[in-house]
């Protein structure tokens, strides 16, 4: 069994995120220009993209968000974040957000490696359930399915693509429960409860 190599990803402090906001913004623009439905419309400018990242810094400082970045050749080529639920009844879960890989850095397993990194770090943070949503029939959906995430359902016209056209979103979850040997047991709690 082969394992995905862990990328040289840096967990960003609030200060480091702020200092890399321009590079992270460039990565965000690249994703939008490539048609990714990640909350922004075509025409996203550098100042707005960098400001969006700087606005995440208070959440990082407060521990409500964890963000990792891969830097190669003096630029950010990939990132992923976990948004931690802070309600008392939801502290076991987090949302996987903004898994982005620059078009020029794709095909080397960075997306899959960052996904695995985020899952491991969620476990280290005491989270046992991850959630996400992505555009239906997108390459990202294919990645999540192949990485063992479970589809919950599809919501039609949930979010507009960069051109402003409403598209369906697929919602996923992944249970991250450690087994007795310390390995991640990817079996959902509901499935576990039904076993004899």
GROMACS .gro file of C-alpha atoms in nm:
model
  196
    1UNK     CA    1   0.000   0.000   0.000
    2UNK     CA    2   0.146   0.334  -0.103
    3UNK     CA    3   0.105   0.643   0.107
    4UNK     CA    4   0.071   0.996  -0.019
    5UNK     CA    5   0.384   1.198   0.063
    6UNK     CA    6   0.314   1.481   0.303
    7UNK     CA    7   0.368   1.819   0.139
    8UNK     CA    8   0.601   2.070   0.294
    9UNK     CA    9   0.308   2.260   0.428
   10UNK     CA   10   0.345   2.533   0.686
   11UNK     CA   11   0.072   2.589   0.941
   12UNK     CA   12   0.023   2.963   0.930
   13UNK     CA   13   0.008   3.189   1.232
   14UNK     CA   14  -0.215   3.494   1.199
   15UNK     CA   15   0.092   3.707   1.133
   16UNK     CA   16   0.227   3.469   0.869
   17UNK     CA   17  -0.113   3.447   0.700
   18UNK     CA   18  -0.122   3.826   0.684
   19UNK     CA   19   0.228   3.842   0.536
   20UNK     CA   20   0.135   3.583   0.269
   21UNK     CA   21  -0.207   3.736   0.194
   22UNK     CA   22  -0.092   3.860  -0.149
   23UNK     CA   23   0.037   3.517  -0.254
   24UNK     CA   24  -0.270   3.344  -0.113
   25UNK     CA   25  -0.481   3.597  -0.299
   26UNK     CA   26  -0.303   3.512  -0.625
   27UNK     CA   27  -0.385   3.145  -0.562
   28UNK     CA   28  -0.749   3.234  -0.500
   29UNK     CA   29  -0.763   3.430  -0.826
   30UNK     CA   30  -0.607   3.139  -1.015
   31UNK     CA   31  -0.879   2.906  -0.884
   32UNK     CA   32  -1.159   3.148  -0.974
   33UNK     CA   33  -1.011   3.209  -1.320
   34UNK     CA   34  -1.007   2.830  -1.366
   35UNK     CA   35  -1.381   2.814  -1.295
   36UNK     CA   36  -1.377   2.687  -0.936
   37UNK     CA   37  -1.694   2.765  -0.742
   38UNK     CA   38  -1.535   2.881  -0.417
   39UNK     CA   39  -1.744   3.183  -0.327
   40UNK     CA   40  -1.613   3.443  -0.572
   41UNK     CA   41  -1.709   3.571  -0.916
   42UNK     CA   42  -1.498   3.629  -1.226
   43UNK     CA   43  -1.305   3.954  -1.208
   44UNK     CA   44  -1.176   3.906  -0.854
   45UNK     CA   45  -0.894   4.160  -0.817
   46UNK     CA   46  -0.569   4.124  -0.623
   47UNK     CA   47  -0.660   4.372  -0.349
   48UNK     CA   48  -0.995   4.205  -0.277
   49UNK     CA   49  -0.842   3.856  -0.281
   50UNK     CA   50  -0.560   3.955  -0.042
   51UNK     CA   51  -0.807   4.136   0.184
   52UNK     CA   52  -1.024   3.822   0.204
   53UNK     CA   53  -0.724   3.629   0.337
   54UNK     CA   54  -0.623   3.905   0.579
   55UNK     CA   55  -0.979   3.899   0.714
   56UNK     CA   56  -0.923   3.532   0.813
   57UNK     CA   57  -0.631   3.624   1.042
   58UNK     CA   58  -0.842   3.697   1.353
   59UNK     CA   59  -1.000   3.350   1.328
   60UNK     CA   60  -0.654   3.192   1.301
   61UNK     CA   61  -0.533   3.393   1.602
   62UNK     CA   62  -0.839   3.284   1.804
   63UNK     CA   63  -0.800   2.915   1.711
   64UNK     CA   64  -1.125   2.908   1.513
   65UNK     CA   65  -0.939   2.835   1.190
   66UNK     CA   66  -0.624   2.648   1.092
   67UNK     CA   67  -0.464   2.724   0.755
   68UNK     CA   68  -0.172   2.552   0.585
   69UNK     CA   69   0.019   2.674   0.280
   70UNK     CA   70   0.269   2.510   0.048
   71UNK     CA   71   0.528   2.753  -0.090
   72UNK     CA   72   0.743   2.667  -0.388
   73UNK     CA   73   0.964   2.901  -0.591
   74UNK     CA   74   0.871   3.198  -0.372
   75UNK     CA   75   0.495   3.165  -0.414
   76UNK     CA   76   0.208   2.981  -0.251
   77UNK     CA   77   0.108   2.691  -0.474
   78UNK     CA   78  -0.149   2.519  -0.250
   79UNK     CA   79  -0.350   2.571   0.067
   80UNK     CA   80  -0.614   2.410   0.284
   81UNK     CA   81  -0.801   2.526   0.593
   82UNK     CA   82  -1.010   2.383   0.873
   83UNK     CA   83  -1.286   2.598   1.022
   84UNK     CA   84  -1.355   2.471   1.374
   85UNK     CA   85  -1.711   2.475   1.505
   86UNK     CA   86  -1.723   2.670   1.831
   87UNK     CA   87  -2.070   2.592   1.963
   88UNK     CA   88  -2.065   2.375   2.276
   89UNK     CA   89  -2.252   2.092   2.105
   90UNK     CA   90  -2.033   2.098   1.793
   91UNK     CA   91  -1.677   2.103   1.921
   92UNK     CA   92  -1.618   1.755   1.780
   93UNK     CA   93  -1.641   1.876   1.421
   94UNK     CA   94  -1.478   2.106   1.167
   95UNK     CA   95  -1.538   2.213   0.810
   96UNK     CA   96  -1.276   2.159   0.543
   97UNK     CA   97  -1.253   2.480   0.337
   98UNK     CA   98  -1.048   2.634   0.057
   99UNK     CA   99  -0.850   2.334  -0.061
  100UNK     CA  100  -0.674   2.504  -0.353
  101UNK     CA  101  -0.388   2.398  -0.579
  102UNK     CA  102  -0.248   2.633  -0.843
  103UNK     CA  103  -0.304   2.512  -1.198
  104UNK     CA  104   0.071   2.499  -1.261
  105UNK     CA  105   0.125   2.276  -0.955
  106UNK     CA  106  -0.145   2.018  -1.025
  107UNK     CA  107  -0.086   1.655  -1.111
  108UNK     CA  108   0.169   1.597  -0.833
  109UNK     CA  109  -0.071   1.487  -0.558
  110UNK     CA  110  -0.067   1.815  -0.362
  111UNK     CA  111  -0.445   1.826  -0.325
  112UNK     CA  112  -0.469   1.470  -0.198
  113UNK     CA  113  -0.171   1.521   0.035
  114UNK     CA  114  -0.318   1.840   0.183
  115UNK     CA  115  -0.652   1.667   0.228
  116UNK     CA  116  -0.481   1.387   0.422
  117UNK     CA  117  -0.283   1.642   0.624
  118UNK     CA  118  -0.602   1.828   0.720
  119UNK     CA  119  -0.768   1.503   0.825
  120UNK     CA  120  -0.472   1.407   1.048
  121UNK     CA  121  -0.454   1.755   1.200
  122UNK     CA  122  -0.828   1.749   1.270
  123UNK     CA  123  -0.777   1.430   1.471
  124UNK     CA  124  -0.487   1.591   1.661
  125UNK     CA  125  -0.720   1.880   1.743
  126UNK     CA  126  -0.974   1.638   1.887
  127UNK     CA  127  -1.218   1.658   1.596
  128UNK     CA  128  -1.389   1.336   1.489
  129UNK     CA  129  -1.615   1.465   1.212
  130UNK     CA  130  -1.533   1.673   0.905
  131UNK     CA  131  -1.781   1.837   0.668
  132UNK     CA  132  -1.748   2.008   0.332
  133UNK     CA  133  -1.942   2.109   0.024
  134UNK     CA  134  -1.824   2.139  -0.334
  135UNK     CA  135  -1.967   2.195  -0.680
  136UNK     CA  136  -2.140   1.883  -0.808
  137UNK     CA  137  -1.955   1.702  -1.090
  138UNK     CA  138  -1.639   1.906  -1.031
  139UNK     CA  139  -1.285   1.760  -1.014
  140UNK     CA  140  -1.295   1.836  -0.640
  141UNK     CA  141  -1.596   1.609  -0.598
  142UNK     CA  142  -1.403   1.327  -0.764
  143UNK     CA  143  -1.112   1.382  -0.523
  144UNK     CA  144  -1.334   1.366  -0.213
  145UNK     CA  145  -1.510   1.051  -0.329
  146UNK     CA  146  -1.177   0.880  -0.401
  147UNK     CA  147  -1.046   0.987  -0.058
  148UNK     CA  148  -1.329   0.809   0.123
  149UNK     CA  149  -1.564   1.097   0.197
  150UNK     CA  150  -1.935   1.013   0.214
  151UNK     CA  151  -2.191   1.201   0.006
  152UNK     CA  152  -2.481   1.335   0.211
  153UNK     CA  153  -2.677   1.482  -0.077
  154UNK     CA  154  -2.701   1.741  -0.352
  155UNK     CA  155  -2.864   2.084  -0.324
  156UNK     CA  156  -2.963   2.228  -0.663
  157UNK     CA  157  -2.866   2.590  -0.741
  158UNK     CA  158  -2.683   2.613  -0.409
  159UNK     CA  159  -2.397   2.843  -0.519
  160UNK     CA  160  -2.312   3.042  -0.829
  161UNK     CA  161  -2.005   2.955  -1.031
  162UNK     CA  162  -1.757   3.234  -1.115
  163UNK     CA  163  -1.974   3.336  -1.412
  164UNK     CA  164  -2.270   3.386  -1.176
  165UNK     CA  165  -2.462   3.077  -1.291
  166UNK     CA  166  -2.628   2.884  -1.005
  167UNK     CA  167  -2.487   2.533  -0.972
  168UNK     CA  168  -2.563   2.233  -0.756
  169UNK     CA  169  -2.346   2.158  -0.454
  170UNK     CA  170  -2.268   1.816  -0.311
  171UNK     CA  171  -2.232   1.791   0.067
  172UNK     CA  172  -1.991   1.541   0.222
  173UNK     CA  173  -1.881   1.419   0.564
  174UNK     CA  174  -1.597   1.205   0.691
  175UNK     CA  175  -1.580   1.036   1.029
  176UNK     CA  176  -1.230   1.045   1.179
  177UNK     CA  177  -1.227   0.803   1.468
  178UNK     CA  178  -0.895   0.660   1.587
  179UNK     CA  179  -0.881   0.287   1.634
  180UNK     CA  180  -0.695   0.115   1.918
  181UNK     CA  181  -0.375   0.105   1.709
  182UNK     CA  182  -0.388   0.483   1.655
  183UNK     CA  183  -0.485   0.448   1.289
  184UNK     CA  184  -0.775   0.645   1.155
  185UNK     CA  185  -1.090   0.435   1.137
  186UNK     CA  186  -1.293   0.586   0.854
  187UNK     CA  187  -1.614   0.394   0.938
  188UNK     CA  188  -1.903   0.625   1.019
  189UNK     CA  189  -2.046   0.615   1.369
  190UNK     CA  190  -2.390   0.523   1.233
  191UNK     CA  191  -2.242   0.222   1.053
  192UNK     CA  192  -2.053   0.123   1.368
  193UNK     CA  193  -2.372   0.141   1.578
  194UNK     CA  194  -2.553  -0.096   1.340
  195UNK     CA  195  -2.289  -0.368   1.370
  196UNK     CA  196  -2.384  -0.671   1.583
   0.00000   0.00000   0.00000
